[in-house]
Short mmCIF file of C-alpha atoms in Angstrom, two decimals:
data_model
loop_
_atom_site.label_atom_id
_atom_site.label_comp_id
_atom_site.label_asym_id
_atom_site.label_seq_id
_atom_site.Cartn_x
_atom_site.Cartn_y
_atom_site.Cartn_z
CA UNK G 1460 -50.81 95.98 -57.41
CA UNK G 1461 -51.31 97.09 -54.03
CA UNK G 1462 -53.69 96.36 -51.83
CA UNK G 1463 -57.16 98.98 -51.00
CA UNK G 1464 -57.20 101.47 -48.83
CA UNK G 1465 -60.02 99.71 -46.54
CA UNK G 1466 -58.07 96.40 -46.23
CA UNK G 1467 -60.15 93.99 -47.54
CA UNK G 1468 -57.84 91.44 -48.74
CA UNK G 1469 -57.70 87.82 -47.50
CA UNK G 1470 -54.41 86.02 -46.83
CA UNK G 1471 -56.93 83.21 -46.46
CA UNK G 1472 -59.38 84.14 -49.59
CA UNK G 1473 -57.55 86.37 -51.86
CA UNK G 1474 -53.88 84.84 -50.98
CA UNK G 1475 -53.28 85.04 -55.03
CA UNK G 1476 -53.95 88.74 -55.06
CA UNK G 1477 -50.52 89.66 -53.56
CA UNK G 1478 -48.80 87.29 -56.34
CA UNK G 1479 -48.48 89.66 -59.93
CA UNK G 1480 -49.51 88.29 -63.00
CA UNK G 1481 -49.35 91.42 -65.09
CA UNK G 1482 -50.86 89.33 -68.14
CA UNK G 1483 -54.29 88.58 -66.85
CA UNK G 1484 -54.55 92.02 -64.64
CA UNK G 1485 -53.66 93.79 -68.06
CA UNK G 1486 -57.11 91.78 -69.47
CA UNK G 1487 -59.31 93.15 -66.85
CA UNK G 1488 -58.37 96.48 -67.45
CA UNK G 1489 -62.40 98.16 -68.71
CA UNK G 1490 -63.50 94.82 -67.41
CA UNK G 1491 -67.21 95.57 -66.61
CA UNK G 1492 -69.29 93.42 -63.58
CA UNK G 1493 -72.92 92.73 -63.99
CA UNK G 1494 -73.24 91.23 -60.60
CA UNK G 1495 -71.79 92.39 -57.51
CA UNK G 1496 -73.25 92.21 -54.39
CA UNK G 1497 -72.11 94.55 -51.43
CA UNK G 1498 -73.60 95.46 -48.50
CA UNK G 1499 -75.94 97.13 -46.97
CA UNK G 1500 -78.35 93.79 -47.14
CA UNK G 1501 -79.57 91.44 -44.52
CA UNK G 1502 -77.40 88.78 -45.75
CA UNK G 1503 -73.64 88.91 -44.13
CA UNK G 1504 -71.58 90.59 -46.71
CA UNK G 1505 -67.73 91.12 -47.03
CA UNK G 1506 -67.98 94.68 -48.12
CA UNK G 1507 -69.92 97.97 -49.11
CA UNK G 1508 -70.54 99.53 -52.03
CA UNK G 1509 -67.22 101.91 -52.14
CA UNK G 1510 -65.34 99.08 -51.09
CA UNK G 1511 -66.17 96.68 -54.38
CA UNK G 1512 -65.53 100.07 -56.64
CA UNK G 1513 -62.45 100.86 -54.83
CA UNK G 1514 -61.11 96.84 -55.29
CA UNK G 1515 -62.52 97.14 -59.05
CA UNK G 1516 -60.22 100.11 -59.53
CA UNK G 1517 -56.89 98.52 -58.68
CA UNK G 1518 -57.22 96.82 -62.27
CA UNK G 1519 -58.85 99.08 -64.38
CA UNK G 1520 -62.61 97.89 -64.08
CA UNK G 1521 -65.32 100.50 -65.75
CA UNK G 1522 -68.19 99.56 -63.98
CA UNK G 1523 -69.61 97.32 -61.61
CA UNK G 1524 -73.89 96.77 -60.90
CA UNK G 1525 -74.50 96.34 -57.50
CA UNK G 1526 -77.41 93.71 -56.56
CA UNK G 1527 -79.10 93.30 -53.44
CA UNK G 1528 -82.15 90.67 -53.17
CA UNK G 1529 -83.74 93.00 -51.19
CA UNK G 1530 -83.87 96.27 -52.04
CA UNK G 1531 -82.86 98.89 -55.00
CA UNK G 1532 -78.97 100.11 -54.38
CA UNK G 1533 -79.86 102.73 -56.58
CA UNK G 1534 -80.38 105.09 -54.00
CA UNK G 1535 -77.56 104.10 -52.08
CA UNK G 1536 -74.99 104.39 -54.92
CA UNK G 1537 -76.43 108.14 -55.66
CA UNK G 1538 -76.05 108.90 -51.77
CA UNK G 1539 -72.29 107.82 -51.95
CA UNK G 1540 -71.37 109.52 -55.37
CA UNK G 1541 -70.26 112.85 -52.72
CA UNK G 1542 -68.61 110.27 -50.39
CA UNK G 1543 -66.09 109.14 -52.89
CA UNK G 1544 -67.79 106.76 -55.02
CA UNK G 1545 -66.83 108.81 -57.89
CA UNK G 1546 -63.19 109.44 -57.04
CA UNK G 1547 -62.84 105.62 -57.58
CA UNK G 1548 -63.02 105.75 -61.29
CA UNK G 1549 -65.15 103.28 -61.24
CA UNK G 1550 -69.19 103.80 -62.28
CA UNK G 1551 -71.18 101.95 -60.24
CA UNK G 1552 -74.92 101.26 -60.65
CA UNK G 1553 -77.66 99.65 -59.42
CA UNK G 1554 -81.01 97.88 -59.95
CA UNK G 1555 -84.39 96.06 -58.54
CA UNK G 1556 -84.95 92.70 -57.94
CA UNK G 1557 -88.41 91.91 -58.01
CA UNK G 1558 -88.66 89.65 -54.69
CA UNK G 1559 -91.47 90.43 -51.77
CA UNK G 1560 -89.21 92.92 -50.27
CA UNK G 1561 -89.81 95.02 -53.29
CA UNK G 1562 -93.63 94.44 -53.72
CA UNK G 1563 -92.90 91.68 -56.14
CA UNK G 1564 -93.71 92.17 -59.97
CA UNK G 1565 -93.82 95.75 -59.43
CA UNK G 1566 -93.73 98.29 -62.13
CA UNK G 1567 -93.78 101.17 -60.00
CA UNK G 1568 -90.92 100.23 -57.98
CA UNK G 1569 -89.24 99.51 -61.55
CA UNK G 1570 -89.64 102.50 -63.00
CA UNK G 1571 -88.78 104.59 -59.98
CA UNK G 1572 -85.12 102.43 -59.65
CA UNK G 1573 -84.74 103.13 -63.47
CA UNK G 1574 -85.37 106.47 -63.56
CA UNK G 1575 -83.02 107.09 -60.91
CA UNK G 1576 -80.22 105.90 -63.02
CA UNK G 1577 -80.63 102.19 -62.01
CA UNK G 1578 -79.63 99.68 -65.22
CA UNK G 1579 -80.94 96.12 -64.59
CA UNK G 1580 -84.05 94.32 -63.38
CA UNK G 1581 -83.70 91.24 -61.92
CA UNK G 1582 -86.97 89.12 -62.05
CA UNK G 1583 -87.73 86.98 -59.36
CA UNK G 1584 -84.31 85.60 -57.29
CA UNK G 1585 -84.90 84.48 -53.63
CA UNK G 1586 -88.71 84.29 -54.33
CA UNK G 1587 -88.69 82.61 -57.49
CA UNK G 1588 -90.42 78.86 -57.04
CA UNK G 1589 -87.27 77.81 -58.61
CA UNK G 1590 -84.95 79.24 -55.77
CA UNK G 1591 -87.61 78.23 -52.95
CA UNK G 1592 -87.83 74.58 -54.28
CA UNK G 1593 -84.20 73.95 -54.50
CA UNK G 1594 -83.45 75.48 -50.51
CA UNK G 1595 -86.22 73.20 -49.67
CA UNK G 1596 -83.95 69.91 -50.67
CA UNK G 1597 -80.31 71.41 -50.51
CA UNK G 1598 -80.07 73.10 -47.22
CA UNK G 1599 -76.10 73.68 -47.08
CA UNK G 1600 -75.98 75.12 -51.07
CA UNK G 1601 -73.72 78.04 -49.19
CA UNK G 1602 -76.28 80.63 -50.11
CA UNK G 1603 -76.57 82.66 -47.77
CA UNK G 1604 -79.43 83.91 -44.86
CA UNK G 1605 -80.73 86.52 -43.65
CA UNK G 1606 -79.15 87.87 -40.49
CA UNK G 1607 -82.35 89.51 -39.26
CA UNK G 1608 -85.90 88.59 -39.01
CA UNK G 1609 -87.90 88.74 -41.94
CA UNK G 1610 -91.45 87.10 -42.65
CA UNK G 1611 -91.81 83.96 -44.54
CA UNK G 1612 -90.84 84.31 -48.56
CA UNK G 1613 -94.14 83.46 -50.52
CA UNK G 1614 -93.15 82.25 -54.22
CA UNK G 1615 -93.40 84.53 -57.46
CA UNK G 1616 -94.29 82.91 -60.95
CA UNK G 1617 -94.64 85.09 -63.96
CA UNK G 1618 -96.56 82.69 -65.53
CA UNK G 1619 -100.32 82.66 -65.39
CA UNK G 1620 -102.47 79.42 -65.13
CA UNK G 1621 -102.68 79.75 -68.51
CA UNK G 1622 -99.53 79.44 -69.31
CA UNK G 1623 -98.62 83.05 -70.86
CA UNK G 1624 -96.89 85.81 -68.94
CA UNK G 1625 -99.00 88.29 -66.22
CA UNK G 1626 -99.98 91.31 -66.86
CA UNK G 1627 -97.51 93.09 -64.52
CA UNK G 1628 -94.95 90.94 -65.65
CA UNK G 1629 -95.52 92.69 -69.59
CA UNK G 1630 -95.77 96.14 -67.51
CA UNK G 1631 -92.44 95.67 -66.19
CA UNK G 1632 -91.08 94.60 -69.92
CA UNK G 1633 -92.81 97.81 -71.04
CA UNK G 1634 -90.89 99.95 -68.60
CA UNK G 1635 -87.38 97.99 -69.12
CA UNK G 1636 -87.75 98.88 -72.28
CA UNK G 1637 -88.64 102.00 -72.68
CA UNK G 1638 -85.34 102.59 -70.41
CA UNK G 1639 -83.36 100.88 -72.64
CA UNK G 1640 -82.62 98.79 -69.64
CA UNK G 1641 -80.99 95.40 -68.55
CA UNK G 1642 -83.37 92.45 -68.08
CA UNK G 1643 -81.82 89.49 -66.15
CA UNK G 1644 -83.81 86.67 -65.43
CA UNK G 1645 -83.33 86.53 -62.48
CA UNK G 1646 -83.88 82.68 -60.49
CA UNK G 1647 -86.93 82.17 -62.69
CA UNK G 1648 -87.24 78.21 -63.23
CA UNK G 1649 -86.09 77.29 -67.16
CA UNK G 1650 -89.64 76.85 -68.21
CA UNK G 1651 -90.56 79.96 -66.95
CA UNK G 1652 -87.49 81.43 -68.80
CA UNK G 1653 -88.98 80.17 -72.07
CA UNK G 1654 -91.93 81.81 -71.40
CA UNK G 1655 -90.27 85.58 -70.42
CA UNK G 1656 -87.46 85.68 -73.35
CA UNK G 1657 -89.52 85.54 -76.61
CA UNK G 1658 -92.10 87.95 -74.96
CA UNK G 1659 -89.68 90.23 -73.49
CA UNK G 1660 -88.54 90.36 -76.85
CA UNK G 1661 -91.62 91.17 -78.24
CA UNK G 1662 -92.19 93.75 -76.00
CA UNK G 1663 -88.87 95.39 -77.28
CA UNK G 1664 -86.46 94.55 -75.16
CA UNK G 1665 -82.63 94.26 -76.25
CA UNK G 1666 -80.66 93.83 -73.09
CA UNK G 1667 -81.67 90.39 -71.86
CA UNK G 1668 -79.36 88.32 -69.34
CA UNK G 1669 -79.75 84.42 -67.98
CA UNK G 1670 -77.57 84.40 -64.74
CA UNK G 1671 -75.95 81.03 -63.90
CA UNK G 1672 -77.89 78.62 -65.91
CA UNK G 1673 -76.95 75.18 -64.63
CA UNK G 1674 -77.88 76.70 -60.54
CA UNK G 1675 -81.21 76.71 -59.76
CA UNK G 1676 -82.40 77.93 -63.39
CA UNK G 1677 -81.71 74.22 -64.39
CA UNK G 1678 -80.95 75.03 -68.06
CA UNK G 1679 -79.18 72.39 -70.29
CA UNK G 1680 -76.59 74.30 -73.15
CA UNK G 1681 -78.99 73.59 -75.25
CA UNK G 1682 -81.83 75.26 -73.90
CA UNK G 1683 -79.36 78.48 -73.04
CA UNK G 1684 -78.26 78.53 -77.06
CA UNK G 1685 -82.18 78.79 -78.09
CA UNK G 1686 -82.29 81.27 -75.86
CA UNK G 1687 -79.11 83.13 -77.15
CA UNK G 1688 -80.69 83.08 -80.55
CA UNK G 1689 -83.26 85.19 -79.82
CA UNK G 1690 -81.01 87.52 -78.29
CA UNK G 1691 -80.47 86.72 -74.57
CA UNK G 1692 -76.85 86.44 -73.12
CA UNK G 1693 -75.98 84.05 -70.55
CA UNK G 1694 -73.71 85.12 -67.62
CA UNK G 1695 -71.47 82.69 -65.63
CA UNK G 1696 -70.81 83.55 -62.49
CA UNK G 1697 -67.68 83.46 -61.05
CA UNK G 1698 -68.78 82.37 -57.10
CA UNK G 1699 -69.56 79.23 -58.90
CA UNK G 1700 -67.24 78.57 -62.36
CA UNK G 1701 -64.10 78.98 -60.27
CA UNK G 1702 -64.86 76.76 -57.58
CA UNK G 1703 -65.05 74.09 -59.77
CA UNK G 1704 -62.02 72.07 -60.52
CA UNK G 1705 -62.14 72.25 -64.35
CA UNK G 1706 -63.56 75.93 -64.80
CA UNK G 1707 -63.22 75.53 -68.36
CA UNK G 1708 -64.84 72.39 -68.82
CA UNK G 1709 -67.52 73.26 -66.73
CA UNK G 1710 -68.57 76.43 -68.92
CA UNK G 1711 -66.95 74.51 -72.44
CA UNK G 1712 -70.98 73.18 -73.66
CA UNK G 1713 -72.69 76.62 -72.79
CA UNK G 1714 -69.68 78.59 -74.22
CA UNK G 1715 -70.47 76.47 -77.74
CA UNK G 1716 -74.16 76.93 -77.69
CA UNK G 1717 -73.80 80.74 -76.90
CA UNK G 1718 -70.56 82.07 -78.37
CA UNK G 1719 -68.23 83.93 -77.05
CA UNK G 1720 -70.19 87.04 -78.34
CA UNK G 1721 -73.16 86.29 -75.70
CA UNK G 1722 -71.16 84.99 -72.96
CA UNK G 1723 -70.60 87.19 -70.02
CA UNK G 1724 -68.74 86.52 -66.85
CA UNK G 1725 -69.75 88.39 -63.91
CA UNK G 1726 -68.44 87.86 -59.90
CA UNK G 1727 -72.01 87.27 -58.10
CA UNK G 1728 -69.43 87.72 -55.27
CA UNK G 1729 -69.39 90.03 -52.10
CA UNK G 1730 -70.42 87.62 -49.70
CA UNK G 1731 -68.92 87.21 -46.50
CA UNK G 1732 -65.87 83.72 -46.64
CA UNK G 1733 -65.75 83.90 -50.52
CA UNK G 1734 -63.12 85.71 -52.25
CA UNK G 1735 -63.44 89.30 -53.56
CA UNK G 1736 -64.82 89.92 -56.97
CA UNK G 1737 -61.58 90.88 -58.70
CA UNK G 1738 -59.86 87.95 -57.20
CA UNK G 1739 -61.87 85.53 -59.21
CA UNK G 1740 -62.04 87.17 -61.96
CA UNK G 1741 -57.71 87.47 -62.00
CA UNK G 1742 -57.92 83.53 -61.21
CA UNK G 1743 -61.06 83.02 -64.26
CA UNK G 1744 -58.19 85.04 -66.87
CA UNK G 1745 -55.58 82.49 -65.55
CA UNK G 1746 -57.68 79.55 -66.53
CA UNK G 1747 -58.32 80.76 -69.81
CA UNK G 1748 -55.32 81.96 -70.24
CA UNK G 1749 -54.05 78.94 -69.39
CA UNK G 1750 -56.51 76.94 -71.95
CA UNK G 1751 -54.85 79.19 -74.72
CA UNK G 1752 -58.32 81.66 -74.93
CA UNK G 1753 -57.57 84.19 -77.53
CA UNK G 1754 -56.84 87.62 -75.59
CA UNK G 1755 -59.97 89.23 -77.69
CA UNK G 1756 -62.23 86.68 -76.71
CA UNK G 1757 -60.95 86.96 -72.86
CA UNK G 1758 -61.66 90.80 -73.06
CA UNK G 1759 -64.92 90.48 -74.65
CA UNK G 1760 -66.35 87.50 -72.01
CA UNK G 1761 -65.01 89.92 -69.00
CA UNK G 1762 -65.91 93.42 -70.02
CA UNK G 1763 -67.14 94.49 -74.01
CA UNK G 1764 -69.81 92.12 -73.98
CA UNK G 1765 -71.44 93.46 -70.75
CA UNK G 1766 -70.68 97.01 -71.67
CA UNK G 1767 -72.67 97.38 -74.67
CA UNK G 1768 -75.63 95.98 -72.59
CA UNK G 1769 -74.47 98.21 -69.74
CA UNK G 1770 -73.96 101.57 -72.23
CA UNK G 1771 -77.28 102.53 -74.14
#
């Protein structure tokens, strides 16, 4: 392995980069990432756009999403495809969260990032009553803020008093759909979740994602497997899994609801002091590896599963 051209590796964060392990970089190879976040954003980020393709390319990666909170990368991943984007190898897309940034629950915005090859839709993250309520009581999570001045976040529910989805909420699952695009979730709180899945499956949906269910989302296994059978996928995200001391045993009661065919692992990594995404996905393959996870099952959980909702 050797290290990108832009220099982005870490003696102090990636130190395990510059040690081979042929085995689990041979895994990644077609490994796809459903949740990247580069810069440009107001939050402090490690790197850009070409850098997280270019690190994805020194194993093998096929694709990578790029998610800001804030804004569609969409445009910004077309306007680098003639600055070498595409020389990495590496397809890169983007997406929409629906926050206040974006106009909220807003179709048009959805359909405009879709249709300019953008491949997931994040409901509500950083204005999701979930996400606001936990910030309010666990001030040093390590998310992180904004580095410029922006106006106060004012939650997003896509529940109605009533307790059935908005109206824009089933115009967005309209447009995802007729896209053949990737729903996640997003921050949405769990009962909120319950609400979204079933009709976003009515509504013809077949991509459907539930990012880091034990953060924020506050989702027992349980809950996550009901949610599996009607066709969701859960994604574990690798900023969190591998900080924990037993990465296995931390995913272990999800992983047996789900399956291995509905589990994804994706990096949710780019932020400034955490470790590049490739690095923990290398030290995720070393766990597993480690926990004697079939090879298949590895390959699927770190890049066929997310393809085929990736791929229409």
């Amino acid at each position: 392995m050797t290290q990108t051209a832009s220099g982005l590796w870490d003696e102090t964060l990636d130190a395990d980069r510059f040690v081979p392990d042929a085995e689990a970089d041979g895994l990644l190879v077609g490994a796809v990432d459903l949740h990247t976040h580069p810069g440009p954003s107001p939050f402090p980020r490690r790197m850009s756009i070409l850098d997280a393709a270019t690190d994805a390319a020194t194993v093998g990666f096929r694709a990578i999403v790029c998610k800001s909170h804030h804004h569609s990368m969409q445009t910004d991943i077309l306007a680098l495809e003639s600055a070498g984007l595409a020389e990495t190898g590496v397809q890169a897309y983007g997406g929409i969260a629906l926050n206040r940034t974006v106009g909220g629950l807003n179709p048009y915005a959805v359909e405009l990032a879709l249709r300019l090859g953008g491949r997931v839709v994040w409901f509500p993250t950083i204005s999701s009553t979930a996400h606001l309520e936990f910030h309010q009581h666990n001030h040093h999570s390590g998310f992180p803020v904004a580095g410029i001045p922006l106006r106060d976040n004012e939650p997003i529910s896509v529940v109605g008093d009533d307790g059935t989805l908005v109206p824009a909420a089933w115009d967005i699952l309209s447009v995802i759909a007729g896209e053949s695009a990737i729903l996640n979730c997003g921050h949405l709180p769990a009962d909120e979740i319950d609400v979204l899945v079933p009709a976003a499956v009515a509504a013809g949906v077949e991509r459907i994602v539930v990012s880091h269910p034990d953060f924020i989302v506050g989702a027992a296994p349980e809950r996550v497997g009901e949610w599996c059978r009607h066709g969701a996928n859960v994604e574990h995200c690798l900023a969190m899994v591998v900080r924990d001391p037993s990465p296995v045993e931390k995913i272990a009661g999800f992983l047996g609801e789900a399956g291995v065919g509905h589990t994804i692992f994706s990096s949710d990594l780019g932020q400034k002091n955490n470790p590049l995404p490739v690095t923990a996905y290398r030290r995720m393959v070393r766990t597993l590896l480690d926990a004697g996870t079939a090879h298949d099952d590895i390959r699927a959980m770190v890049g066929g599963n997310a393809a085929q909702l990736l791929f229409p």
